[in-house]
């Protein structure tokens, strides 16, 4: 018998198995808790609850470590490509050259969307938030690709996963084009995944689009940095939706809806707005004092993280990438200088040191996305585009797991106990 955890409640003492992962904290397996004790656990926000077994992504928040299938995010961001990381997340191992070529070619050949789906955009107001449009059109994919929605068939699951990864750039670019009143551009199969997305977003039919290699590389890296992040809110949403047997297009639409929230995908927009509001480095001390003031609701956006109590490893890469893009485009940006100075001052401030508040991935990503030319409303759309591979990889892992059950949390009921209905005239 392996390690056991003892729970003593009232007169009863019950043992529960302790499970060990390949790395990271042990977990107490409480699946039999209700059966053996008649009690549930109470853990809103799931701060102490593992919802699944997963071999995809590992985070050590104390040490600031993020691994995909064992590979550190820094190495992947520096040396790999988004297509390669996508293959890795989906298949578990890095691809050989032939495998990567074949995978990239398959994804490239799924980038077009059904022509009728493009008609959907015209039903939206031009000023609709692109995330509202994305929730709609991604969910609508299930109305077009009936030949890949049998989730019990591994081949269907594979094709729908490829379709989702491939079509997201086309749908995201179309959401942007619609909002600014420009025509949609069809994909160009001669370009890379990321180059194709940039062209569909910023190109126009009237002229050749000139792809800037530094921008293409930076965008690809940003996609890598957002590809997966274990059981975060939107991924858990995709898994929960999928646990009922819903098709993957519908599940990813649910993930997009969850990602839209300001506490999740919307923080980089808030961080950029904050940096713009601060304006010049001489105003930073005032804002740091406000962030420390318990009576002031202001927080340093892009600082702190539920899991990372150290430098977010994605922020390290992001900061370096901002520099590379600015150098390549030969631009300077006072907001970046303000961000660097703010980081320096905060990291030397007792309040931030003591609370282990470090820059997170969102601190620098807004600066770079805005320099590339994206409006703030598109920031979360880009996150959704990149996270789609994580969502489908996690969804596939869940469906292939024989222990998978419909997700159905329990509750602590605090409402009225049973009472009799009173007819309306007697109330
Ligand atoms: N500025 C100032 N103080 C902060 C900040 C901040 N950015 N973040 C946390 N604190 C303080 C809190 O006031 C609290 O202080 P207290 O213990 O004296 O009450 C303490 O640090 C702990 O904060 P919590 O909110 O309890 O920590 P939690 O883990 O729940 O929150 C969160 C994490 C939501 C990310 C928080 O740090 C925050 O609001 N940051 C700013 C928003 C942000 O950047 N979000 C992006 C997250 S990354 C992502 O989603 C991809």
Coordinates of C-alpha atoms and ligand atoms in Angstrom, one line a residue:
X1 CA 0.0 0.0 0.0
X2 CA 1.4 3.5 -0.9
X3 CA 1.2 6.6 1.2
X4 CA -2.0 7.3 2.9
X5 CA -3.6 10.5 4.3
X6 CA -5.7 10.2 7.4
X7 CA -8.9 12.2 7.8
X8 CA -10.5 12.3 11.2
X9 CA -14.1 13.6 11.3
X10 CA -16.1 13.1 14.4
X11 CA -15.7 9.4 15.5
X12 CA -14.5 8.2 12.1
X13 CA -11.0 8.0 10.8
X14 CA -10.7 7.3 7.1
X15 CA -7.6 6.7 5.0
X16 CA -7.2 8.1 1.5
X17 CA -4.5 7.2 -1.0
X18 CA -1.8 9.8 -1.7
X19 CA -0.9 9.9 -5.4
X20 CA 2.4 11.0 -6.8
X21 CA 2.9 12.8 -10.1
X22 CA 6.2 12.8 -12.0
X23 CA 7.1 16.1 -10.3
X24 CA 5.2 18.6 -8.1
X25 CA 3.1 18.2 -4.9
X26 CA 1.5 14.9 -4.0
X27 CA -2.3 14.8 -4.2
X28 CA -4.8 13.2 -1.8
X29 CA -7.2 11.0 -3.8
X30 CA -10.6 11.9 -2.3
X31 CA -12.8 10.2 -4.9
X32 CA -14.3 7.9 -2.3
X33 CA -14.7 10.6 0.3
X34 CA -18.5 11.0 0.0
X35 CA -19.0 7.2 -0.1
X36 CA -16.9 6.7 3.0
X37 CA -17.8 9.7 5.1
X38 CA -21.0 11.2 3.7
X39 CA -19.2 14.6 3.4
X40 CA -18.0 16.7 0.5
X41 CA -15.0 19.0 0.4
X42 CA -15.5 22.8 0.0
X43 CA -13.1 24.5 -2.3
X44 CA -14.5 27.4 -4.3
X45 CA -12.0 28.6 -6.9
X46 CA -10.3 25.2 -6.7
X47 CA -7.3 26.5 -4.9
X48 CA -6.6 23.1 -3.4
X49 CA -8.3 20.8 -5.9
X50 CA -6.8 18.9 -8.8
X51 CA -9.5 18.3 -11.4
X52 CA -7.7 15.8 -13.6
X53 CA -4.6 13.9 -14.4
X54 CA -2.6 15.6 -17.2
X55 CA 0.8 15.0 -18.9
X56 CA 0.8 18.2 -20.9
X57 CA 2.0 21.2 -18.9
X58 CA 3.7 21.6 -15.5
X59 CA 4.0 24.8 -13.5
X60 CA 6.1 25.4 -10.4
X61 CA 4.8 28.8 -9.3
X62 CA 7.3 29.2 -6.5
X63 CA 10.3 28.7 -8.7
X64 CA 8.8 30.4 -11.8
X65 CA 9.0 27.2 -14.0
X66 CA 6.7 26.4 -16.9
X67 CA 7.2 23.2 -18.9
X68 CA 5.3 21.8 -21.9
X69 CA 5.7 18.0 -22.1
X70 CA 8.9 18.6 -20.0
X71 CA 10.5 21.3 -22.1
X72 CA 11.1 24.7 -20.5
X73 CA 9.0 27.5 -22.0
X74 CA 12.2 29.7 -22.4
X75 CA 13.8 27.0 -24.6
X76 CA 10.7 26.5 -26.7
X77 CA 10.2 30.3 -27.1
X78 CA 13.8 30.8 -28.2
X79 CA 14.4 27.8 -30.3
X80 CA 11.1 26.4 -31.5
X81 CA 8.1 27.5 -33.6
X82 CA 4.4 27.7 -32.8
X83 CA 3.7 24.8 -35.2
X84 CA 6.4 22.7 -33.5
X85 CA 5.0 23.5 -30.0
X86 CA 1.5 22.7 -31.2
X87 CA 2.7 19.3 -32.5
X88 CA 4.5 18.7 -29.1
X89 CA 1.4 19.6 -27.1
X90 CA -0.9 17.4 -29.2
X91 CA 1.4 14.4 -29.6
X92 CA 3.7 14.4 -26.6
X93 CA 7.0 14.4 -28.4
X94 CA 8.9 16.9 -30.5
X95 CA 8.4 16.1 -34.2
X96 CA 11.1 14.9 -36.6
X97 CA 11.6 17.1 -39.7
X98 CA 9.2 15.0 -41.9
X99 CA 6.6 14.9 -39.1
X100 CA 6.7 18.7 -38.7
X101 CA 6.5 19.3 -42.4
X102 CA 3.5 17.0 -42.7
X103 CA 1.8 18.6 -39.6
X104 CA 2.4 22.2 -40.9
X105 CA 1.1 21.3 -44.3
X106 CA -2.0 19.7 -42.8
X107 CA -2.7 22.8 -40.7
X108 CA -2.0 25.0 -43.7
X109 CA -4.5 23.1 -45.8
X110 CA -7.3 23.6 -43.3
X111 CA -7.0 27.4 -43.0
X112 CA -9.9 28.2 -45.3
X113 CA -13.4 28.4 -43.7
X114 CA -16.7 27.5 -45.3
X115 CA -17.7 30.5 -47.4
X116 CA -21.1 30.6 -45.8
X117 CA -19.5 30.9 -42.4
X118 CA -18.0 34.2 -43.5
X119 CA -21.6 35.5 -44.1
X120 CA -22.1 35.3 -40.3
X121 CA -19.9 38.3 -39.7
X122 CA -22.3 40.5 -41.6
X123 CA -24.9 39.8 -38.9
X124 CA -22.8 41.5 -36.3
X125 CA -22.7 45.2 -35.6
X126 CA -19.4 46.7 -36.9
X127 CA -18.6 47.9 -33.3
X128 CA -19.1 44.5 -31.8
X129 CA -16.2 43.4 -29.6
X130 CA -14.2 40.9 -31.6
X131 CA -14.4 38.4 -28.7
X132 CA -18.2 38.5 -29.0
X133 CA -17.8 37.7 -32.7
X134 CA -15.3 34.9 -31.9
X135 CA -17.7 33.2 -29.4
X136 CA -20.3 33.1 -32.2
X137 CA -18.3 32.1 -35.2
X138 CA -16.2 29.4 -33.5
X139 CA -19.3 27.8 -32.0
X140 CA -20.8 28.0 -35.5
X141 CA -18.0 25.8 -36.9
X142 CA -19.9 22.8 -35.5
X143 CA -22.7 23.6 -37.9
X144 CA -20.3 23.2 -40.9
X145 CA -18.0 20.4 -40.1
X146 CA -20.3 17.5 -39.3
X147 CA -17.8 15.0 -40.6
X148 CA -15.5 15.6 -37.6
X149 CA -17.8 15.9 -34.6
X150 CA -18.0 12.2 -33.6
X151 CA -15.9 12.5 -30.4
X152 CA -15.7 8.7 -30.0
X153 CA -13.8 8.5 -33.2
X154 CA -10.0 9.3 -32.8
X155 CA -9.8 10.3 -36.4
X156 CA -12.7 12.8 -36.1
X157 CA -11.0 14.2 -33.0
X158 CA -7.8 14.6 -34.8
X159 CA -9.4 16.4 -37.8
X160 CA -11.5 18.7 -35.7
X161 CA -8.4 19.6 -33.6
X162 CA -6.5 20.4 -36.8
X163 CA -9.4 22.4 -38.1
X164 CA -9.7 24.5 -34.9
X165 CA -6.0 25.3 -34.9
X166 CA -5.9 26.1 -38.6
X167 CA -9.1 28.2 -38.8
X168 CA -8.6 30.4 -35.7
X169 CA -6.2 32.8 -37.5
X170 CA -8.7 33.1 -40.4
X171 CA -11.6 33.8 -38.1
X172 CA -9.6 36.1 -35.8
X173 CA -8.3 38.2 -38.8
X174 CA -11.8 38.3 -40.2
X175 CA -13.2 39.6 -36.9
X176 CA -10.6 42.4 -37.1
X177 CA -11.2 43.2 -40.8
X178 CA -15.0 43.4 -40.2
X179 CA -14.5 45.8 -37.3
X180 CA -12.6 48.2 -39.5
X181 CA -14.7 47.8 -42.6
X182 CA -12.0 46.2 -44.8
X183 CA -12.6 43.1 -47.0
X184 CA -11.6 39.7 -45.7
X185 CA -8.4 38.2 -47.1
X186 CA -8.2 34.5 -48.0
X187 CA -5.3 32.5 -46.5
X188 CA -2.1 32.3 -48.5
X189 CA -0.7 28.8 -48.2
X190 CA 2.8 29.9 -49.2
X191 CA 3.2 31.6 -45.8
X192 CA 3.9 30.3 -42.3
X193 CA 1.0 29.9 -39.9
X194 CA 1.9 33.2 -38.2
X195 CA 2.9 35.0 -41.4
X196 CA -0.4 34.1 -42.9
X197 CA -2.3 35.4 -39.9
X198 CA -0.4 38.7 -40.0
X199 CA -1.2 39.1 -43.7
X200 CA -4.9 38.3 -43.3
X201 CA -5.0 40.9 -40.5
X202 CA -2.9 43.8 -41.9
X203 CA -2.8 43.1 -45.6
X204 CA -5.3 44.6 -48.1
X205 CA -6.3 43.1 -51.5
X206 CA -5.0 46.3 -53.3
X207 CA -1.3 45.6 -52.7
X208 CA 1.3 43.0 -51.8
X209 CA 1.7 42.6 -48.0
X210 CA 5.3 42.9 -46.9
X211 CA 5.9 40.6 -44.0
X212 CA 8.5 41.9 -41.5
X213 CA 10.6 38.9 -40.3
X214 CA 11.1 40.3 -36.8
X215 CA 7.4 40.9 -36.4
X216 CA 6.6 37.4 -37.7
X217 CA 9.0 35.9 -35.2
X218 CA 7.8 38.0 -32.3
X219 CA 4.2 37.1 -33.0
X220 CA 5.1 33.4 -33.3
X221 CA 6.8 33.6 -30.0
X222 CA 3.8 35.3 -28.4
X223 CA 1.7 32.4 -29.7
X224 CA 4.1 30.0 -28.1
X225 CA 4.0 31.8 -24.7
X226 CA 0.2 31.5 -24.7
X227 CA -0.2 28.0 -26.1
X228 CA -1.1 26.3 -22.8
X229 CA -1.1 26.9 -19.1
X230 CA -2.4 23.7 -17.4
X231 CA -5.8 23.9 -15.7
X232 CA -6.5 27.6 -15.9
X233 CA -10.1 28.9 -16.0
X234 CA -10.7 28.7 -19.7
X235 CA -9.1 25.3 -20.1
X236 CA -11.1 24.0 -17.2
X237 CA -14.2 25.4 -19.0
X238 CA -13.3 23.5 -22.2
X239 CA -12.8 20.3 -20.2
X240 CA -16.0 20.7 -18.3
X241 CA -18.0 21.5 -21.5
X242 CA -16.3 18.5 -23.2
X243 CA -17.0 16.2 -20.3
X244 CA -20.7 16.0 -21.3
X245 CA -19.7 14.8 -24.7
X246 CA -20.2 18.2 -26.4
X247 CA -18.3 18.6 -29.7
X248 CA -14.9 20.4 -29.7
X249 CA -16.0 23.4 -31.6
X250 CA -18.7 24.1 -29.0
X251 CA -16.2 23.4 -26.2
X252 CA -13.6 25.9 -27.6
X253 CA -16.4 28.5 -28.0
X254 CA -17.1 28.0 -24.2
X255 CA -13.3 28.5 -23.5
X256 CA -13.3 31.7 -25.5
X257 CA -16.2 33.0 -23.5
X258 CA -14.4 32.3 -20.3
X259 CA -11.1 33.8 -21.5
X260 CA -12.9 37.1 -22.3
X261 CA -13.1 38.0 -18.6
X262 CA -10.8 40.8 -17.4
X263 CA -9.4 38.6 -14.6
X264 CA -8.1 36.1 -17.3
X265 CA -7.4 37.2 -20.8
X266 CA -8.2 40.8 -20.4
X267 CA -5.3 41.8 -18.1
X268 CA -2.8 42.8 -20.8
X269 CA -5.2 45.5 -22.0
X270 CA -5.5 46.8 -18.4
X271 CA -1.7 46.8 -18.0
X272 CA -1.1 48.8 -21.2
X273 CA -3.8 51.3 -20.2
X274 CA -2.2 51.6 -16.8
X275 CA 1.3 52.2 -18.3
X276 CA -0.2 54.9 -20.6
X277 CA -2.0 56.5 -17.6
X278 CA 1.3 56.6 -15.7
X279 CA 2.9 58.3 -18.7
X280 CA 6.4 59.2 -17.6
X281 CA 8.8 57.5 -15.2
X282 CA 8.6 60.4 -12.7
X283 CA 5.0 59.5 -12.0
X284 CA 5.8 55.9 -11.1
X285 CA 6.4 56.4 -7.3
X286 CA 2.9 57.9 -7.0
X287 CA 1.3 54.9 -8.6
X288 CA 3.4 52.5 -6.5
X289 CA 2.2 54.2 -3.4
X290 CA -1.4 53.9 -4.6
X291 CA -0.9 50.1 -5.3
X292 CA 0.3 49.7 -1.7
X293 CA -2.6 51.7 -0.2
X294 CA -5.2 49.3 1.2
X295 CA -7.8 52.1 0.9
X296 CA -7.2 52.5 -2.8
X297 CA -8.6 49.8 -5.2
X298 CA -5.7 50.5 -7.7
X299 CA -3.4 47.5 -8.3
X300 CA -0.4 47.3 -10.5
X301 CA -1.8 45.6 -13.5
X302 CA 0.5 42.9 -15.0
X303 CA 1.9 42.3 -11.5
X304 CA 1.1 39.2 -9.4
X305 CA -0.3 35.8 -10.3
X306 CA -2.3 33.2 -8.6
X307 CA 0.3 30.5 -9.3
X308 CA 3.6 32.3 -9.9
X309 CA 5.2 33.6 -6.7
X310 CA 8.3 34.4 -8.7
X311 CA 9.1 36.0 -12.1
X312 CA 6.6 34.6 -14.6
X313 CA 9.0 32.8 -17.1
X314 CA 6.8 34.1 -20.0
X315 CA 7.4 37.7 -18.9
X316 CA 11.2 37.2 -19.2
X317 CA 10.8 36.2 -22.9
X318 CA 8.2 38.9 -23.5
X319 CA 10.4 41.7 -22.2
X320 CA 13.3 40.5 -24.5
X321 CA 10.9 40.3 -27.5
X322 CA 9.7 43.9 -27.0
X323 CA 13.3 45.0 -27.3
X324 CA 13.9 42.9 -30.4
X325 CA 10.8 44.2 -32.2
X326 CA 11.5 47.8 -31.3
X327 CA 15.1 47.5 -32.5
X328 CA 14.0 45.8 -35.7
X329 CA 11.3 48.4 -36.4
X330 CA 13.7 51.1 -35.3
X331 CA 11.1 52.6 -33.0
X332 CA 11.2 53.7 -29.4
X333 CA 8.3 53.8 -27.1
X334 CA 8.1 55.8 -23.9
X335 CA 5.6 53.3 -22.5
X336 CA 8.3 50.6 -22.6
X337 CA 10.7 52.8 -20.8
X338 CA 8.0 53.4 -18.2
X339 CA 7.4 49.7 -17.9
X340 CA 11.1 48.9 -17.4
X341 CA 11.4 51.5 -14.7
X342 CA 8.2 50.5 -13.0
X343 CA 9.4 46.9 -12.9
X344 CA 12.7 47.9 -11.4
X345 CA 11.2 50.1 -8.7
X346 CA 8.5 47.6 -7.8
X347 CA 11.0 44.7 -7.6
X348 CA 13.0 46.7 -5.1
X349 CA 10.0 47.7 -3.0
X350 CA 9.5 45.9 0.3
X351 CA 5.7 45.5 -0.3
X352 CA 6.1 43.7 -3.6
X353 CA 9.1 41.6 -2.3
X354 CA 7.2 40.5 0.8
X355 CA 4.0 39.6 -1.2
X356 CA 6.0 37.9 -3.9
X357 CA 4.5 40.1 -6.7
X358 CA 6.4 39.9 -10.0
X359 CA 5.6 40.9 -13.5
X360 CA 3.4 38.4 -15.2
X361 CA 3.1 37.6 -19.0
X362 CA 0.6 40.5 -19.4
X363 CA 2.9 43.2 -18.2
X364 CA 4.8 43.4 -21.5
X365 CA 2.5 41.7 -24.0
X366 CA 0.2 44.8 -24.5
X367 CA 3.2 47.0 -25.4
X368 CA 4.4 44.6 -28.1
X369 CA 1.0 43.9 -29.5
X370 CA 0.2 47.6 -29.8
X371 CA 3.6 48.2 -31.4
X372 CA 2.7 45.5 -34.0
X373 CA -0.5 47.4 -34.7
X374 CA -3.2 45.6 -32.9
X375 CA -6.0 47.6 -31.2
X376 CA -6.5 46.6 -27.6
X377 CA -9.8 44.8 -28.4
X378 CA -7.8 42.3 -30.4
X379 CA -5.4 41.3 -27.5
X380 CA -7.7 38.7 -26.0
X381 CA -8.5 37.4 -29.5
X382 CA -4.8 36.7 -30.0
X383 CA -4.7 34.9 -26.7
X384 CA -7.6 32.8 -27.8
X385 CA -6.0 32.0 -31.1
X386 CA -2.8 30.7 -29.4
X387 CA -4.6 29.0 -26.6
X388 CA -6.7 26.9 -29.0
X389 CA -4.0 24.3 -29.3
X390 CA -3.8 24.0 -25.5
X391 CA -7.6 23.7 -25.3
X392 CA -7.8 21.0 -28.0
X393 CA -4.8 19.1 -26.6
X394 CA -6.3 19.1 -23.1
X395 CA -9.7 18.2 -24.5
X396 CA -8.2 15.2 -26.5
X397 CA -6.3 14.1 -23.3
X398 CA -9.6 14.1 -21.4
X399 CA -11.6 12.3 -24.0
X400 CA -8.9 9.6 -24.3
X401 CA -8.8 9.1 -20.5
X402 CA -10.8 6.0 -19.6
X403 CA -11.3 7.5 -16.1
X404 CA -13.1 10.5 -17.6
X405 CA -16.5 11.3 -16.2
X406 CA -18.9 14.2 -16.6
X407 CA -17.7 17.1 -14.5
X408 CA -20.2 17.7 -11.8
X409 CA -19.1 19.6 -8.7
X410 CA -21.1 19.4 -5.4
X411 CA -22.1 22.4 -3.2
X412 CA -22.6 23.5 0.3
X413 CA -26.3 24.3 0.3
X414 CA -27.3 27.4 2.4
X415 CA -30.8 28.1 1.0
X416 CA -34.1 27.5 2.8
X417 CA -34.9 24.0 4.0
X418 CA -38.1 22.3 2.6
X419 CA -41.3 24.5 3.0
X420 CA -44.8 24.3 1.5
X421 CA -45.9 26.4 -1.4
X422 CA -48.3 29.3 -0.5
X423 CA -50.8 30.3 -3.2
X424 CA -50.3 33.8 -4.4
X425 CA -53.4 35.3 -2.8
X426 CA -52.2 34.1 0.6
X427 CA -48.7 35.6 0.5
Ligands
LIG1 N1 -0.7 45.3 -7.0 C1 -0.8 45.6 -5.7 N2 -1.0 44.7 -4.7 C2 -1.3 43.4 -5.2 C3 -1.3 43.1 -6.5 C4 -1.0 44.1 -7.5 N3 -1.0 43.8 -8.8 N4 -1.6 41.7 -6.7 C5 -1.8 41.3 -5.5 N5 -1.6 42.3 -4.5 C6 -1.7 42.1 -3.1 C7 -3.1 42.0 -2.6 O1 -3.6 43.3 -2.3 C8 -3.0 41.1 -1.4 O2 -2.6 41.9 -0.3 P1 -3.1 41.5 1.2 O3 -2.6 40.1 1.4 O4 -2.4 42.5 2.0 O5 -4.6 41.6 1.1 C9 -1.9 40.1 -1.8 O6 -1.1 40.9 -2.7 C10 -2.4 38.8 -2.4 O7 -3.3 39.2 -3.5 P2 -4.6 38.3 -4.0 O8 -5.4 39.1 -4.8 O9 -5.2 37.6 -2.8 O10 -3.8 37.2 -4.8 P3 -4.5 36.2 -5.9 O11 -3.5 35.1 -6.1 O12 -5.9 35.9 -5.6 O13 -4.5 37.2 -7.2 C11 -4.0 38.3 -9.2 C12 -3.7 37.1 -8.3 C13 -5.6 38.3 -9.5 C14 -3.4 38.0 -10.6 C15 -3.5 39.6 -8.6 O14 -2.1 39.5 -8.4 C16 -3.9 40.8 -9.4 O15 -5.0 41.3 -9.3 N6 -3.0 41.3 -10.3 C17 -3.2 42.3 -11.2 C18 -4.1 41.8 -12.4 C19 -3.3 41.0 -13.4 O16 -2.1 41.4 -13.8 N7 -3.8 39.8 -13.8 C20 -3.2 39.0 -14.8 C21 -2.9 37.6 -14.3 S1 -2.0 36.7 -15.5 C22 -3.1 36.0 -16.6 O17 -4.3 35.9 -16.3 C23 -2.6 35.5 -17.9

